[in-house]
Coordinates of C-alpha atoms in Angstrom, one line a residue:
M1 CA -63.9 42.2 28.8
T2 CA -61.6 40.4 31.2
D3 CA -59.5 37.7 31.1
G4 CA -60.3 35.0 33.4
P5 CA -62.6 35.0 36.4
V6 CA -63.2 38.3 38.1
S7 CA -61.9 38.2 41.8
P8 CA -63.9 39.3 44.5
V9 CA -63.2 43.1 45.2
Q10 CA -62.5 44.0 48.7
A11 CA -63.4 47.7 49.7
G12 CA -62.0 48.1 53.1
K13 CA -64.0 45.3 55.1
K14 CA -66.5 45.2 52.4
V15 CA -66.6 42.1 49.8
I16 CA -68.2 42.7 46.3
L17 CA -69.7 39.8 45.0
R18 CA -70.4 39.9 41.1
S19 CA -70.6 36.0 40.4
A20 CA -71.2 32.8 42.1
Q21 CA -67.6 32.3 41.0
D22 CA -66.4 35.2 43.2
V23 CA -67.7 33.3 46.5
T24 CA -65.7 30.0 45.7
S25 CA -62.7 31.9 44.9
L26 CA -62.9 33.9 47.9
I27 CA -63.0 30.7 50.2
N28 CA -60.5 29.0 48.3
S29 CA -57.9 31.8 48.7
G30 CA -57.8 31.5 52.1
Q31 CA -58.1 35.1 52.7
L32 CA -61.2 34.9 55.2
R33 CA -60.8 34.2 58.9
T34 CA -61.9 31.0 60.7
G35 CA -65.3 32.2 62.2
K36 CA -67.7 29.7 62.5
S37 CA -66.1 28.0 59.8
F38 CA -64.0 25.6 62.4
A39 CA -67.2 24.8 64.1
I40 CA -69.0 23.6 61.2
T41 CA -65.5 21.3 60.2
L42 CA -65.9 19.9 63.9
I43 CA -69.6 19.3 63.7
A44 CA -69.1 17.6 60.0
L45 CA -66.5 15.1 61.6
G46 CA -69.0 14.5 64.1
G47 CA -71.2 12.7 61.5
I48 CA -67.9 10.5 60.8
F49 CA -67.5 10.0 64.3
L50 CA -70.9 8.6 64.2
D51 CA -70.5 6.3 61.3
A52 CA -67.4 4.7 62.9
Y53 CA -69.1 4.2 66.2
D54 CA -72.1 2.7 64.4
F55 CA -70.2 0.3 62.5
T56 CA -67.6 -0.5 65.2
S57 CA -70.4 -1.3 67.9
L58 CA -72.2 -3.5 65.8
A59 CA -69.4 -5.4 64.3
F60 CA -68.2 -6.0 68.1
G61 CA -71.5 -7.4 68.7
M62 CA -72.0 -9.8 66.0
P63 CA -70.6 -12.8 68.1
Y64 CA -73.1 -12.0 70.8
I65 CA -76.0 -11.3 68.1
A66 CA -75.7 -14.8 66.9
K67 CA -76.1 -16.2 70.1
D68 CA -78.8 -14.0 71.6
F69 CA -81.1 -14.8 68.5
H70 CA -79.7 -18.1 67.5
L71 CA -78.4 -17.2 64.3
S72 CA -77.2 -20.0 61.6
P73 CA -74.1 -18.6 59.7
G74 CA -76.3 -17.7 56.5
M75 CA -78.3 -15.7 58.5
L76 CA -75.6 -13.9 60.5
A77 CA -74.1 -13.0 57.1
V78 CA -77.3 -11.3 56.1
V79 CA -77.1 -9.5 59.4
S80 CA -73.8 -8.4 58.8
A81 CA -74.4 -7.3 55.2
S82 CA -77.6 -5.5 55.7
I83 CA -75.9 -2.3 56.9
M84 CA -73.4 -2.4 53.8
V85 CA -76.5 -2.9 51.5
G86 CA -78.3 0.3 53.1
A87 CA -74.7 2.4 52.9
L88 CA -74.4 1.4 49.4
L89 CA -78.1 2.6 48.5
G90 CA -77.6 5.6 50.9
S91 CA -74.2 6.7 49.3
V92 CA -75.2 6.6 45.6
V93 CA -78.5 8.1 45.6
G94 CA -77.6 10.7 48.8
G95 CA -74.8 12.1 46.6
Y96 CA -76.9 13.2 44.1
F97 CA -79.4 14.9 46.3
V98 CA -76.5 16.6 48.4
D99 CA -75.8 18.2 44.8
K100 CA -79.6 18.7 44.1
L101 CA -81.4 19.9 47.5
G102 CA -78.2 21.4 49.2
R103 CA -75.7 20.3 52.1
F104 CA -77.6 21.5 54.9
K105 CA -80.9 19.7 54.4
V106 CA -79.5 16.5 53.8
F107 CA -77.0 16.9 56.7
M108 CA -80.1 17.2 59.0
A109 CA -82.2 14.7 57.6
D110 CA -79.5 12.0 57.6
M111 CA -79.3 12.0 61.4
V112 CA -82.8 10.9 61.5
F113 CA -81.7 7.4 60.2
F114 CA -79.0 7.4 63.0
V115 CA -81.2 8.0 66.0
V116 CA -84.3 5.9 65.0
A117 CA -82.1 3.1 63.6
A118 CA -79.9 2.8 66.8
I119 CA -83.0 2.6 69.1
A120 CA -84.5 0.1 66.9
C121 CA -81.3 -2.2 66.7
A122 CA -81.0 -2.0 70.5
L123 CA -84.6 -3.0 71.2
A124 CA -85.2 -5.2 68.0
P125 CA -87.2 -8.4 69.2
D126 CA -86.4 -10.6 66.6
V127 CA -83.6 -10.7 63.8
W128 CA -85.6 -9.5 60.9
T129 CA -86.0 -6.1 62.8
L130 CA -82.6 -6.0 63.5
I131 CA -81.8 -6.7 59.8
I132 CA -84.3 -3.5 58.9
A133 CA -82.8 -1.4 61.5
R134 CA -79.3 -2.1 60.1
F135 CA -80.2 -1.3 56.5
I136 CA -81.8 2.1 57.8
M137 CA -78.5 2.8 59.8
G138 CA -76.6 1.9 56.6
V139 CA -78.7 4.4 54.5
G140 CA -78.1 7.3 57.1
I141 CA -74.0 6.3 56.9
G142 CA -74.1 6.3 53.1
V143 CA -75.7 9.7 52.8
D144 CA -73.7 11.2 55.5
F145 CA -70.5 10.7 53.7
P146 CA -71.0 12.4 50.6
V147 CA -72.5 15.6 52.6
A148 CA -69.7 15.6 55.4
F149 CA -67.0 15.6 52.8
S150 CA -68.7 18.5 50.7
F151 CA -69.0 20.5 53.7
L152 CA -65.2 19.8 54.5
A153 CA -64.1 20.6 51.1
E154 CA -66.1 23.7 51.0
Y155 CA -65.5 25.4 53.8
A156 CA -61.7 25.0 53.4
S157 CA -59.3 27.2 51.3
N158 CA -57.5 25.3 48.7
K159 CA -54.1 25.3 50.5
K160 CA -56.0 23.6 53.5
K161 CA -58.6 21.6 51.7
G162 CA -56.4 18.2 51.6
G163 CA -55.7 18.4 55.2
T164 CA -59.2 19.4 56.3
V165 CA -61.0 16.6 54.4
S166 CA -58.5 14.2 55.5
L167 CA -59.1 14.9 59.2
W168 CA -62.0 12.4 58.9
Q169 CA -59.5 9.7 59.0
P170 CA -58.3 10.5 63.0
M171 CA -61.6 11.0 63.5
W172 CA -62.7 7.9 62.6
Y173 CA -60.0 5.9 64.7
V174 CA -60.9 8.3 67.9
A175 CA -64.6 7.0 67.3
V176 CA -63.5 3.6 67.0
A177 CA -61.1 3.5 70.0
S178 CA -64.2 5.5 72.1
T179 CA -66.6 2.5 71.3
F180 CA -64.1 0.1 72.8
A181 CA -63.3 2.4 75.7
L182 CA -66.9 2.3 76.5
L183 CA -66.9 -1.6 76.2
I184 CA -64.6 -1.6 79.2
P185 CA -67.3 -0.4 81.8
V186 CA -70.3 -2.1 80.2
Y187 CA -68.7 -5.4 80.5
F188 CA -67.4 -4.9 84.2
L189 CA -70.9 -4.0 84.6
F190 CA -72.6 -7.1 82.8
Q191 CA -69.9 -9.3 84.9
S192 CA -71.0 -7.5 88.3
M193 CA -74.3 -7.9 87.8
N194 CA -74.7 -11.5 86.3
W195 CA -76.2 -10.4 83.1
G196 CA -74.2 -12.4 80.8
E197 CA -72.7 -11.2 77.7
N198 CA -75.0 -11.6 74.9
H199 CA -77.2 -8.7 75.5
M200 CA -74.1 -6.1 76.0
W201 CA -74.5 -5.3 72.5
R202 CA -77.7 -3.7 72.9
I203 CA -76.5 -1.2 75.3
V204 CA -73.6 0.0 73.3
V205 CA -75.5 0.0 70.0
G206 CA -78.3 2.1 71.5
F207 CA -75.9 4.9 73.1
G208 CA -75.2 5.7 69.5
A209 CA -78.5 7.5 69.5
V210 CA -77.0 10.0 72.3
P211 CA -74.4 11.5 70.2
A212 CA -76.6 11.5 67.1
I213 CA -79.2 13.9 68.8
L214 CA -76.3 16.0 70.0
I215 CA -75.1 16.2 66.7
M216 CA -78.4 17.3 65.6
I217 CA -78.8 20.0 67.7
F218 CA -75.4 21.5 67.0
R219 CA -75.9 21.3 63.3
Q220 CA -79.4 23.2 63.5
K221 CA -77.4 26.1 65.9
Y222 CA -74.1 26.4 64.1
M223 CA -74.3 25.1 60.6
A224 CA -75.3 27.0 57.4
E225 CA -75.4 25.8 53.9
S226 CA -72.3 25.8 51.9
P227 CA -71.7 29.3 50.6
S228 CA -70.3 27.9 47.2
W229 CA -73.2 25.9 46.6
A230 CA -75.7 28.5 47.7
A231 CA -74.2 30.8 45.2
Q232 CA -74.7 28.4 42.5
N233 CA -78.6 27.5 43.3
L234 CA -80.0 30.2 45.9
G235 CA -78.5 33.1 44.4
L236 CA -75.7 35.7 45.7
Q237 CA -77.9 37.3 48.0
E238 CA -78.3 34.3 50.0
A239 CA -74.3 33.4 49.5
A240 CA -74.0 37.1 50.9
K241 CA -75.9 36.2 54.2
I242 CA -73.9 32.8 54.9
L243 CA -70.6 34.3 54.4
K244 CA -71.9 37.1 57.2
K245 CA -72.9 34.2 59.5
T246 CA -70.1 31.9 58.9
Y247 CA -67.1 34.3 58.5
G248 CA -68.2 37.7 59.7
V249 CA -67.8 38.9 56.0
D250 CA -69.4 42.3 55.0
A251 CA -70.5 41.1 51.6
E252 CA -72.5 42.8 48.9
V253 CA -73.6 41.8 45.6
A254 CA -72.5 44.3 43.1
P255 CA -75.4 46.0 41.0
D256 CA -73.9 44.7 37.8
A257 CA -73.8 41.1 39.4
V258 CA -74.4 38.0 37.1
D259 CA -77.4 36.2 38.6
P260 CA -76.2 32.4 38.9
R261 CA -79.7 31.2 39.2
A262 CA -80.2 32.5 35.6
E263 CA -77.8 29.8 34.4
R264 CA -78.8 27.1 36.8
N265 CA -79.1 24.5 34.2
Q266 CA -75.3 24.8 34.1
F267 CA -75.4 23.2 37.9
K268 CA -78.6 21.3 37.8
M269 CA -78.1 17.6 36.8
T270 CA -80.4 14.3 36.8
L271 CA -78.8 11.4 38.3
T272 CA -78.1 9.9 35.1
E273 CA -76.4 12.9 33.7
A274 CA -74.2 13.6 36.9
W275 CA -72.9 9.9 36.7
G276 CA -72.4 10.1 33.0
K277 CA -70.4 13.1 33.7
L278 CA -68.4 11.1 36.2
V279 CA -67.4 8.4 33.5
S280 CA -67.0 11.1 30.8
K281 CA -63.3 11.8 29.1
K282 CA -62.6 14.6 31.3
Y283 CA -63.3 12.9 34.9
R284 CA -63.1 9.1 33.8
A285 CA -59.3 9.1 35.5
R286 CA -60.5 10.7 38.4
T287 CA -63.4 8.4 39.2
V288 CA -61.3 5.4 38.4
L289 CA -58.6 6.2 40.8
A290 CA -60.5 7.3 43.6
G291 CA -62.9 4.1 43.2
V292 CA -59.8 1.9 43.1
I293 CA -58.4 3.6 46.2
N294 CA -61.6 3.3 47.7
A295 CA -62.0 -0.3 47.1
G296 CA -58.6 -1.1 48.3
Q297 CA -58.7 0.6 51.4
A298 CA -62.0 -0.8 52.4
M299 CA -61.2 -4.2 51.8
E300 CA -57.9 -4.2 53.5
Y301 CA -59.8 -2.3 56.4
Y302 CA -63.0 -4.4 56.7
A303 CA -60.6 -7.5 56.8
V304 CA -57.7 -6.0 59.2
G305 CA -59.2 -3.2 60.9
F306 CA -62.5 -4.4 61.4
F307 CA -61.4 -7.6 62.9
V308 CA -58.0 -6.3 64.4
G309 CA -58.5 -7.5 68.1
Q310 CA -59.6 -11.0 66.9
I311 CA -56.3 -10.9 64.9
V312 CA -54.0 -9.9 67.6
L313 CA -55.8 -12.8 70.0
A314 CA -54.7 -15.2 67.2
M315 CA -51.1 -13.6 67.0
L316 CA -50.9 -13.9 70.8
H317 CA -52.7 -17.6 71.1
T318 CA -55.7 -16.4 73.5
Q319 CA -59.4 -16.0 73.4
N320 CA -59.9 -13.5 76.5
V321 CA -62.7 -11.0 75.6
M322 CA -61.1 -8.1 77.6
T323 CA -57.6 -8.9 75.5
N324 CA -59.8 -8.2 72.6
I325 CA -61.1 -5.1 73.8
I326 CA -58.1 -3.5 75.3
S327 CA -55.8 -4.5 72.4
S328 CA -58.5 -2.9 70.0
L329 CA -58.5 0.2 71.8
I330 CA -54.9 0.6 72.1
L331 CA -54.1 -0.3 68.3
N332 CA -57.0 2.1 67.0
L333 CA -55.8 4.9 69.7
C334 CA -51.9 4.6 69.1
F335 CA -51.5 3.5 65.4
G336 CA -54.9 4.4 63.7
V337 CA -55.1 8.2 65.5
T338 CA -51.6 9.0 65.0
G339 CA -51.3 7.7 61.5
G340 CA -54.6 9.5 60.7
F341 CA -53.3 12.7 62.0
L342 CA -50.1 12.4 59.7
G343 CA -52.0 11.9 56.7
A344 CA -54.2 14.9 57.5
K345 CA -51.0 16.8 57.8
M346 CA -49.2 15.6 55.0
S347 CA -52.1 15.6 52.6
G348 CA -51.8 19.4 51.9
K349 CA -48.1 19.1 51.5
I350 CA -47.8 16.0 48.9
G351 CA -51.6 15.4 48.0
P352 CA -53.9 12.4 48.3
R353 CA -52.1 10.2 45.2
K354 CA -48.6 10.1 46.8
L355 CA -49.9 9.4 50.5
S356 CA -52.1 6.6 48.7
L357 CA -49.5 5.3 46.8
Y358 CA -46.7 5.2 50.0
G359 CA -49.7 3.8 52.3
F360 CA -50.5 0.8 50.2
C361 CA -46.7 -0.1 50.0
G362 CA -46.7 0.0 54.0
T363 CA -49.8 -2.0 54.1
F364 CA -48.2 -4.4 51.6
L365 CA -45.4 -4.9 53.4
C366 CA -46.7 -4.9 56.9
M367 CA -49.3 -7.6 55.4
I368 CA -46.3 -9.7 54.1
I369 CA -44.3 -9.7 57.5
A370 CA -47.2 -10.2 60.0
G371 CA -48.5 -13.5 57.1
N372 CA -45.2 -14.6 57.8
L373 CA -45.3 -14.5 61.9
S374 CA -48.6 -15.9 62.1
N375 CA -47.7 -19.2 63.8
V376 CA -44.7 -18.1 65.8
E377 CA -44.5 -18.2 69.7
G378 CA -43.0 -16.3 72.7
I379 CA -41.8 -12.7 71.9
W380 CA -42.0 -13.1 68.0
S381 CA -45.9 -13.2 68.5
W382 CA -45.8 -10.0 69.9
V383 CA -43.6 -8.6 67.2
G384 CA -46.5 -9.8 64.9
A385 CA -48.9 -8.0 66.7
I386 CA -47.0 -4.7 66.6
V387 CA -46.7 -5.2 62.9
I388 CA -50.6 -5.3 62.8
G389 CA -50.4 -2.1 64.5
L390 CA -48.3 -0.7 61.9
L391 CA -50.5 -1.7 59.4
I392 CA -53.5 0.0 60.6
F393 CA -51.0 3.3 60.9
C394 CA -49.9 2.8 57.5
H395 CA -53.5 2.4 56.3
A396 CA -54.9 5.6 58.1
A397 CA -51.7 7.6 57.1
G398 CA -52.2 6.7 53.5
P399 CA -55.3 5.2 51.6
G400 CA -57.8 4.9 54.5
A401 CA -58.3 8.8 54.4
Q402 CA -56.9 9.5 50.7
G403 CA -59.4 7.4 48.8
M404 CA -62.4 10.0 50.0
T405 CA -59.8 12.9 50.0
M406 CA -59.2 12.3 46.3
A407 CA -62.7 11.8 45.7
T408 CA -63.6 15.1 47.1
M409 CA -61.1 17.3 45.4
S410 CA -61.2 15.8 42.1
Y411 CA -64.9 17.3 41.4
P412 CA -66.1 20.9 41.3
T413 CA -68.9 22.0 43.4
S414 CA -71.6 21.0 41.3
L415 CA -70.5 17.7 40.8
R416 CA -68.8 16.9 44.3
G417 CA -71.6 15.3 46.1
A418 CA -72.4 12.9 43.2
G419 CA -68.8 12.3 42.9
T420 CA -68.1 11.6 46.6
G421 CA -71.3 9.4 46.5
F422 CA -70.4 7.4 43.4
T423 CA -67.2 6.8 44.3
Q424 CA -68.4 5.3 47.4
I425 CA -69.4 2.1 45.5
G426 CA -65.7 1.2 45.7
I427 CA -66.2 1.3 49.6
R428 CA -69.0 -0.4 49.7
L429 CA -68.0 -3.4 47.5
G430 CA -64.6 -3.8 49.3
A431 CA -66.2 -3.6 52.7
I432 CA -68.5 -6.4 51.5
A433 CA -65.5 -8.2 50.1
G434 CA -63.6 -7.8 53.0
L435 CA -66.1 -8.8 55.4
V436 CA -66.9 -12.1 53.4
F437 CA -63.1 -12.8 52.5
W438 CA -61.8 -12.4 56.1
P439 CA -63.8 -15.0 57.7
L440 CA -63.6 -17.7 55.3
A441 CA -59.9 -17.0 54.7
T442 CA -58.8 -17.3 58.2
A443 CA -61.1 -20.6 58.4
A444 CA -58.9 -22.1 56.0
W445 CA -55.5 -20.4 56.3
G446 CA -55.5 -18.8 59.8
T447 CA -53.6 -15.2 59.8
K448 CA -51.8 -16.5 56.8
A449 CA -54.3 -15.1 54.9
L450 CA -52.7 -11.8 55.4
L451 CA -50.5 -12.9 52.6
V452 CA -53.2 -13.6 50.1
L453 CA -54.9 -10.1 51.2
A454 CA -51.6 -8.5 50.1
I455 CA -52.7 -8.8 46.6
V456 CA -55.2 -6.0 47.3
P457 CA -52.4 -3.3 48.1
A458 CA -50.6 -4.7 45.2
I459 CA -53.3 -4.1 42.6
A460 CA -54.0 -0.6 44.1
I461 CA -50.1 0.2 43.8
L462 CA -50.2 -0.8 39.9
V463 CA -53.3 1.3 39.4
I464 CA -52.0 4.3 40.9
L465 CA -48.6 4.1 39.3
V466 CA -50.2 3.8 36.0
N467 CA -53.1 6.8 36.3
K468 CA -51.3 10.0 36.7
W469 CA -54.4 11.8 37.9
D470 CA -53.6 14.1 41.1
P471 CA -55.7 16.9 42.3
H472 CA -53.3 18.5 44.6
G473 CA -52.3 21.9 43.7
R474 CA -55.2 22.2 41.3
D475 CA -58.5 24.7 41.5
V476 CA -60.8 21.9 40.3
D477 CA -63.9 24.5 41.8
A478 CA -62.9 26.6 38.7
E479 CA -64.2 24.2 36.4
D480 CA -67.7 24.9 37.0
Y481 CA -67.3 28.1 35.3
E482 CA -65.4 27.2 32.5
T483 CA -66.7 27.7 28.9
E484 CA -66.1 25.8 25.8
P485 CA -63.7 27.6 23.5
A486 CA -65.5 29.2 20.1
P487 CA -64.9 27.2 17.2
A488 CA -62.1 28.5 14.8
L489 CA -63.3 30.4 11.7
A490 CA -62.5 28.2 8.5
Q491 CA -59.7 29.9 6.4
S492 CA -60.6 31.0 3.0

C-alpha cells in the first residue's frame, strides 16, 4: 500500500501510467514540453475571440437594426435579449454535456451554431428571423465558454493554470478592437457607395462566419480530447495516445494499471446530480463566490464596456459615428488588452480572488470619479473619458477575467464543465441586468448613472471579503480521486 496518489514513473523517455490520476498529475506537474498544447490553447482562445466578435458586432448594429426593421423599443429589447437567453441555456446545458460527452465533440459541434447563426443574422428578412438567429448564436456562445475553459485548464500545469485561463480576457478585448477596426473600412465603403448606414451591420455580423469556419478547420486538424477527461472516461490507452499526439510523450499503460472505466460512476453524473454537487457543502462557497464575481463583472461590463463608445461621446458632448468607432477601438485596445494581459500575468502569482478584489476596488473608484465628471466641459471632459479607459483597465485586469478563472480553477475535471457552465448563470443574469439598466439609467441621469452602478462592485467587494475560498495554489483535480475515510471502530 502507498500513501497518496501514485506519481507517473518515467523510465528514460517513457511514462508509465497506472491510473487516471497519473495522467492529470503528469500534466499538472509542468514536466511536459509544450508540443501541440500551445496550438490547442490558441484554438480554444479562438472560440473566445468569436464570442466577443459576435457580441460586439451585434451590439454596434442595434441602432441600425432598429431603423432597418422599424422596431419599437419593446421589440428592440427582445432582439437584444434573445442572444443572452440563448447563451444562458447554452452555458447551463452545454456545461453538463462537456463533462458527459467530452470536450472535443462539443467543441466541434458548437462552431456549427456560429456559422449558421452569423449567416442567418446577416440575411434576416424580418425581425423574427433575426431573433431566432441571435438565440441560436447565443446557444453557441453559451456552449463554447465551458468547453473552452475546460480545455485551457486541462492543458496547463498547476503553476500556469491561472495565467493560461485568464488569457481569455485580453483575447476578448482583441476581438472587440478587431470588430471596430473592421467597421472603419466598412463605414467608408458605405459612405462612398451611398448605401446608407442601416445595412452596414449585416456585413459586419455576417463576416463572423469566416473566422468560425477557420476555427472549425484548425480544431479538426490540431485538437485532441483533453487527456484528463479521456483518462477518466475513455480509458488509459486512449489517454496515452492523446499524450503522444499532443506532447510527444511515449506513454505506456502498466500491466497492473487500474482501468478508470471500471469506476466510471465516480465521474458520470446526471445534470441534477452535478448541480446538487455544485451547491453541496464542499463546493457551495466556491460556486457562490464564482457566481457573484461573474454577475458583478458582467453587469459592469455590459453597462459600461458594451456602451463604452456612447459613454465617451456623452463625456465629450458629441454624437459623431466615427468618433464612436475610433474611441471604442482605442479604449479596448489600449486599456482592455493591456489590462487583460496584466491580469493573466498576475493571476498565477496572487490568484483570482485577490485580483478580483483589487479590480473591483479600481472599478468602484473609477465609477465614482467618472460619475462626478459627467457634466464638465473642456479638458475635464477628456479626463472623464480617460477615467472610463482606466475603468476598462481595472475590469480587464481584475474581475473581468477572474470570474471565469475562479470557476475553472475551483472544480476538478469531472465537474469542471458543469461548474463553469453553472456559474455562467451569473454572467448571463448580470449581462441582462446591465443591458437593461444602462439605457434606462442614462435616460434618467445621463452618465451620472455611473454613481448608481458603483453599488455593483461595492457589493462584490463585500462578498469577496467575507467568502475566503481561494483556489490559488490548490490541486483541485486531486479531489476526483479522494476517498471517504473509513469509519472509526467503536471502542469497547
